[in-house]
Amino acid sequence: MRFLKYMIIPTTVLLMAGCESASKQTQDAQTAQNTDAHLTLGTIESQLHKGMSNASVVEIFGPPNIVTSDDQHQEVWVYDRISTMRTHSSSGGWATIVILGLGNKANTSSTSQRTLTLIVKFDHNQKVRDYSYRYSNF
């Protein structure tokens, strides 16, 4: 009985710490994902503007995925960014298994994808004439 009394409290503490850890990892991953998404959109909104050169666009965003021309025979660049974020957390009561022969395990996983498409249209002087973008998170 004495053995059981001294083992219940530490076992309970270990189980609760494991559950809290899995929950915190999931929240941290979601926070990082949301922060990254805002930075990407922020770059477009704060640094891209009409009249800037195509060299400046390449410096900020890198080379485009697609280069084509519109109905006015002006150059159009398309950037497509797709990212997948997977998180997995697992917590379990290994101390309970050892002491009482019982176990408790919780798994949490999530997958999300983000897409960002940026279309930049240039004039005959290779300056940004117009641009548009679309962001989705699913």
PDB file of C-alpha atoms in Angstrom:
ATOM      1  CA  MET A   1       0.000   0.000   0.000  1.00  0.00           C
ATOM      2  CA  ARG A   2       2.838   2.371   0.840  1.00  0.00           C
ATOM      3  CA  PHE A   3       4.428   1.743  -2.585  1.00  0.00           C
ATOM      4  CA  LEU A   4       1.159   2.563  -4.318  1.00  0.00           C
ATOM      5  CA  LYS A   5       0.705   5.782  -2.311  1.00  0.00           C
ATOM      6  CA  TYR A   6       4.146   7.110  -3.310  1.00  0.00           C
ATOM      7  CA  MET A   7       3.725   6.205  -6.969  1.00  0.00           C
ATOM      8  CA  ILE A   8       0.262   7.615  -7.710  1.00  0.00           C
ATOM      9  CA  ILE A   9       1.259  11.294  -7.402  1.00  0.00           C
ATOM     10  CA  PRO A  10       4.405  11.107  -9.599  1.00  0.00           C
ATOM     11  CA  THR A  11       2.530   9.009 -12.160  1.00  0.00           C
ATOM     12  CA  THR A  12      -0.323  11.520 -12.299  1.00  0.00           C
ATOM     13  CA  VAL A  13       2.125  14.405 -12.717  1.00  0.00           C
ATOM     14  CA  LEU A  14       3.899  12.615 -15.587  1.00  0.00           C
ATOM     15  CA  LEU A  15       0.635  11.881 -17.377  1.00  0.00           C
ATOM     16  CA  MET A  16      -0.584  15.461 -17.105  1.00  0.00           C
ATOM     17  CA  ALA A  17       2.761  16.856 -18.299  1.00  0.00           C
ATOM     18  CA  GLY A  18       2.661  14.605 -21.369  1.00  0.00           C
ATOM     19  CA  CYS A  19      -0.828  15.764 -22.334  1.00  0.00           C
ATOM     20  CA  GLU A  20       0.089  19.420 -21.890  1.00  0.00           C
ATOM     21  CA  SER A  21       3.225  18.972 -23.987  1.00  0.00           C
ATOM     22  CA  ALA A  22       1.306  17.586 -26.996  1.00  0.00           C
ATOM     23  CA  SER A  23      -1.222  20.408 -26.836  1.00  0.00           C
ATOM     24  CA  LYS A  24       1.508  23.064 -26.627  1.00  0.00           C
ATOM     25  CA  GLN A  25       3.382  21.583 -29.606  1.00  0.00           C
ATOM     26  CA  THR A  26       0.237  21.766 -31.734  1.00  0.00           C
ATOM     27  CA  GLN A  27      -0.408  25.388 -30.726  1.00  0.00           C
ATOM     28  CA  ASP A  28       3.228  26.357 -31.424  1.00  0.00           C
ATOM     29  CA  ALA A  29       3.081  24.791 -34.893  1.00  0.00           C
ATOM     30  CA  GLN A  30      -0.147  26.626 -35.727  1.00  0.00           C
ATOM     31  CA  THR A  31       1.325  29.938 -34.540  1.00  0.00           C
ATOM     32  CA  ALA A  32       4.449  29.448 -36.690  1.00  0.00           C
ATOM     33  CA  GLN A  33       2.293  28.575 -39.687  1.00  0.00           C
ATOM     34  CA  ASN A  34       0.144  31.696 -39.331  1.00  0.00           C
ATOM     35  CA  THR A  35       3.173  33.949 -38.818  1.00  0.00           C
ATOM     36  CA  ASP A  36       4.851  32.590 -41.940  1.00  0.00           C
ATOM     37  CA  ALA A  37       1.730  33.206 -44.013  1.00  0.00           C
ATOM     38  CA  HIS A  38       1.494  36.852 -42.934  1.00  0.00           C
ATOM     39  CA  LEU A  39       5.149  37.477 -43.750  1.00  0.00           C
ATOM     40  CA  THR A  40       4.682  36.208 -47.288  1.00  0.00           C
ATOM     41  CA  LEU A  41       1.674  38.393 -47.943  1.00  0.00           C
ATOM     42  CA  GLY A  42       3.374  41.267 -46.175  1.00  0.00           C
ATOM     43  CA  THR A  43       6.305  41.073 -48.569  1.00  0.00           C
ATOM     44  CA  ILE A  44       4.004  41.449 -51.554  1.00  0.00           C
ATOM     45  CA  GLU A  45       1.975  44.241 -50.008  1.00  0.00           C
ATOM     46  CA  SER A  46       4.917  46.229 -48.666  1.00  0.00           C
ATOM     47  CA  GLN A  47       7.619  45.756 -51.316  1.00  0.00           C
ATOM     48  CA  LEU A  48       5.908  45.289 -54.678  1.00  0.00           C
ATOM     49  CA  HIS A  49       4.623  48.443 -56.356  1.00  0.00           C
ATOM     50  CA  LYS A  50       3.864  49.758 -59.826  1.00  0.00           C
ATOM     51  CA  GLY A  51       6.823  51.238 -61.688  1.00  0.00           C
ATOM     52  CA  MET A  52       9.555  49.054 -60.175  1.00  0.00           C
ATOM     53  CA  SER A  53      11.958  47.244 -62.518  1.00  0.00           C
ATOM     54  CA  ASN A  54      11.831  43.557 -63.330  1.00  0.00           C
ATOM     55  CA  ALA A  55      15.328  43.231 -61.791  1.00  0.00           C
ATOM     56  CA  SER A  56      13.943  44.477 -58.475  1.00  0.00           C
ATOM     57  CA  VAL A  57      11.094  41.974 -58.685  1.00  0.00           C
ATOM     58  CA  VAL A  58      13.588  39.140 -59.214  1.00  0.00           C
ATOM     59  CA  GLU A  59      15.665  40.400 -56.290  1.00  0.00           C
ATOM     60  CA  ILE A  60      12.650  40.242 -53.974  1.00  0.00           C
ATOM     61  CA  PHE A  61      10.826  37.127 -55.212  1.00  0.00           C
ATOM     62  CA  GLY A  62      13.414  35.226 -57.228  1.00  0.00           C
ATOM     63  CA  PRO A  63      12.843  33.962 -60.768  1.00  0.00           C
ATOM     64  CA  PRO A  64       9.200  33.433 -61.796  1.00  0.00           C
ATOM     65  CA  ASN A  65       7.656  30.007 -62.335  1.00  0.00           C
ATOM     66  CA  ILE A  66       6.059  31.046 -65.631  1.00  0.00           C
ATOM     67  CA  VAL A  67       6.927  33.816 -68.104  1.00  0.00           C
ATOM     68  CA  THR A  68       4.348  34.576 -70.774  1.00  0.00           C
ATOM     69  CA  SER A  69       2.796  37.560 -72.561  1.00  0.00           C
ATOM     70  CA  ASP A  70      -0.656  39.099 -72.491  1.00  0.00           C
ATOM     71  CA  ASP A  71      -2.902  40.260 -75.326  1.00  0.00           C
ATOM     72  CA  GLN A  72      -0.872  43.498 -75.589  1.00  0.00           C
ATOM     73  CA  HIS A  73       2.321  41.452 -76.110  1.00  0.00           C
ATOM     74  CA  GLN A  74       3.680  42.642 -72.759  1.00  0.00           C
ATOM     75  CA  GLU A  75       5.580  40.281 -70.467  1.00  0.00           C
ATOM     76  CA  VAL A  76       3.686  38.613 -67.613  1.00  0.00           C
ATOM     77  CA  TRP A  77       5.359  36.729 -64.770  1.00  0.00           C
ATOM     78  CA  VAL A  78       3.569  34.184 -62.614  1.00  0.00           C
ATOM     79  CA  TYR A  79       4.803  33.030 -59.220  1.00  0.00           C
ATOM     80  CA  ASP A  80       3.205  29.972 -57.626  1.00  0.00           C
ATOM     81  CA  ARG A  81       4.121  29.013 -54.092  1.00  0.00           C
ATOM     82  CA  ILE A  82       2.636  25.926 -52.480  1.00  0.00           C
ATOM     83  CA  SER A  83       3.593  24.701 -49.045  1.00  0.00           C
ATOM     84  CA  THR A  84       2.394  21.821 -46.914  1.00  0.00           C
ATOM     85  CA  MET A  85       2.728  21.789 -43.162  1.00  0.00           C
ATOM     86  CA  ARG A  86       2.360  18.555 -41.236  1.00  0.00           C
ATOM     87  CA  THR A  87       2.412  18.374 -37.469  1.00  0.00           C
ATOM     88  CA  HIS A  88       2.256  15.278 -35.335  1.00  0.00           C
ATOM     89  CA  SER A  89       2.294  15.023 -31.577  1.00  0.00           C
ATOM     90  CA  SER A  90       2.132  11.943 -29.459  1.00  0.00           C
ATOM     91  CA  SER A  91       1.863  11.652 -25.724  1.00  0.00           C
ATOM     92  CA  GLY A  92       1.387   8.664 -23.536  1.00  0.00           C
ATOM     93  CA  GLY A  93       1.497   7.439 -19.996  1.00  0.00           C
ATOM     94  CA  TRP A  94       4.498   5.154 -20.075  1.00  0.00           C
ATOM     95  CA  ALA A  95       4.875   5.359 -16.289  1.00  0.00           C
ATOM     96  CA  THR A  96       1.359   3.994 -15.874  1.00  0.00           C
ATOM     97  CA  ILE A  97       2.215   1.070 -18.114  1.00  0.00           C
ATOM     98  CA  VAL A  98       5.248   0.159 -16.028  1.00  0.00           C
ATOM     99  CA  ILE A  99       3.569   0.517 -12.648  1.00  0.00           C
ATOM    100  CA  LEU A 100      -0.005  -0.605 -13.150  1.00  0.00           C
ATOM    101  CA  GLY A 101       0.104  -2.357 -16.489  1.00  0.00           C
ATOM    102  CA  LEU A 102      -2.216   0.213 -18.012  1.00  0.00           C
ATOM    103  CA  GLY A 103      -1.583   2.685 -20.770  1.00  0.00           C
ATOM    104  CA  ASN A 104      -2.960   5.874 -22.199  1.00  0.00           C
ATOM    105  CA  LYS A 105      -1.784   7.305 -25.493  1.00  0.00           C
ATOM    106  CA  ALA A 106      -2.977  10.344 -27.423  1.00  0.00           C
ATOM    107  CA  ASN A 107      -1.980  11.223 -30.966  1.00  0.00           C
ATOM    108  CA  THR A 108      -2.617  14.532 -32.668  1.00  0.00           C
ATOM    109  CA  SER A 109      -1.803  15.245 -36.283  1.00  0.00           C
ATOM    110  CA  SER A 110      -2.821  17.875 -38.775  1.00  0.00           C
ATOM    111  CA  THR A 111      -1.969  18.767 -42.348  1.00  0.00           C
ATOM    112  CA  SER A 112      -2.584  22.097 -44.015  1.00  0.00           C
ATOM    113  CA  GLN A 113      -1.635  23.598 -47.346  1.00  0.00           C
ATOM    114  CA  ARG A 114      -1.078  27.174 -48.369  1.00  0.00           C
ATOM    115  CA  THR A 115      -0.960  28.507 -51.893  1.00  0.00           C
ATOM    116  CA  LEU A 116       0.053  31.941 -53.078  1.00  0.00           C
ATOM    117  CA  THR A 117      -0.170  32.968 -56.722  1.00  0.00           C
ATOM    118  CA  LEU A 118       1.315  36.292 -57.783  1.00  0.00           C
ATOM    119  CA  ILE A 119       0.835  37.675 -61.311  1.00  0.00           C
ATOM    120  CA  VAL A 120       3.048  40.602 -62.330  1.00  0.00           C
ATOM    121  CA  LYS A 121       2.471  42.460 -65.621  1.00  0.00           C
ATOM    122  CA  PHE A 122       5.234  44.588 -67.127  1.00  0.00           C
ATOM    123  CA  ASP A 123       5.133  47.470 -69.608  1.00  0.00           C
ATOM    124  CA  HIS A 124       7.392  47.900 -72.658  1.00  0.00           C
ATOM    125  CA  ASN A 125      10.130  49.405 -70.392  1.00  0.00           C
ATOM    126  CA  GLN A 126      10.166  46.268 -68.190  1.00  0.00           C
ATOM    127  CA  LYS A 127       8.555  48.160 -65.297  1.00  0.00           C
ATOM    128  CA  VAL A 128       5.664  46.775 -63.242  1.00  0.00           C
ATOM    129  CA  ARG A 129       2.450  47.888 -64.916  1.00  0.00           C
ATOM    130  CA  ASP A 130       0.042  45.939 -62.705  1.00  0.00           C
ATOM    131  CA  TYR A 131      -0.024  42.989 -60.317  1.00  0.00           C
ATOM    132  CA  SER A 132      -2.494  40.781 -58.499  1.00  0.00           C
ATOM    133  CA  TYR A 133      -2.258  37.923 -56.049  1.00  0.00           C
ATOM    134  CA  ARG A 134      -4.395  35.216 -54.509  1.00  0.00           C
ATOM    135  CA  TYR A 135      -3.765  33.465 -51.218  1.00  0.00           C
ATOM    136  CA  SER A 136      -5.556  30.397 -49.910  1.00  0.00           C
ATOM    137  CA  ASN A 137      -5.103  28.259 -46.838  1.00  0.00           C
ATOM    138  CA  PHE A 138      -6.768  24.878 -46.551  1.00  0.00           C
TER     139      PHE A 138
END
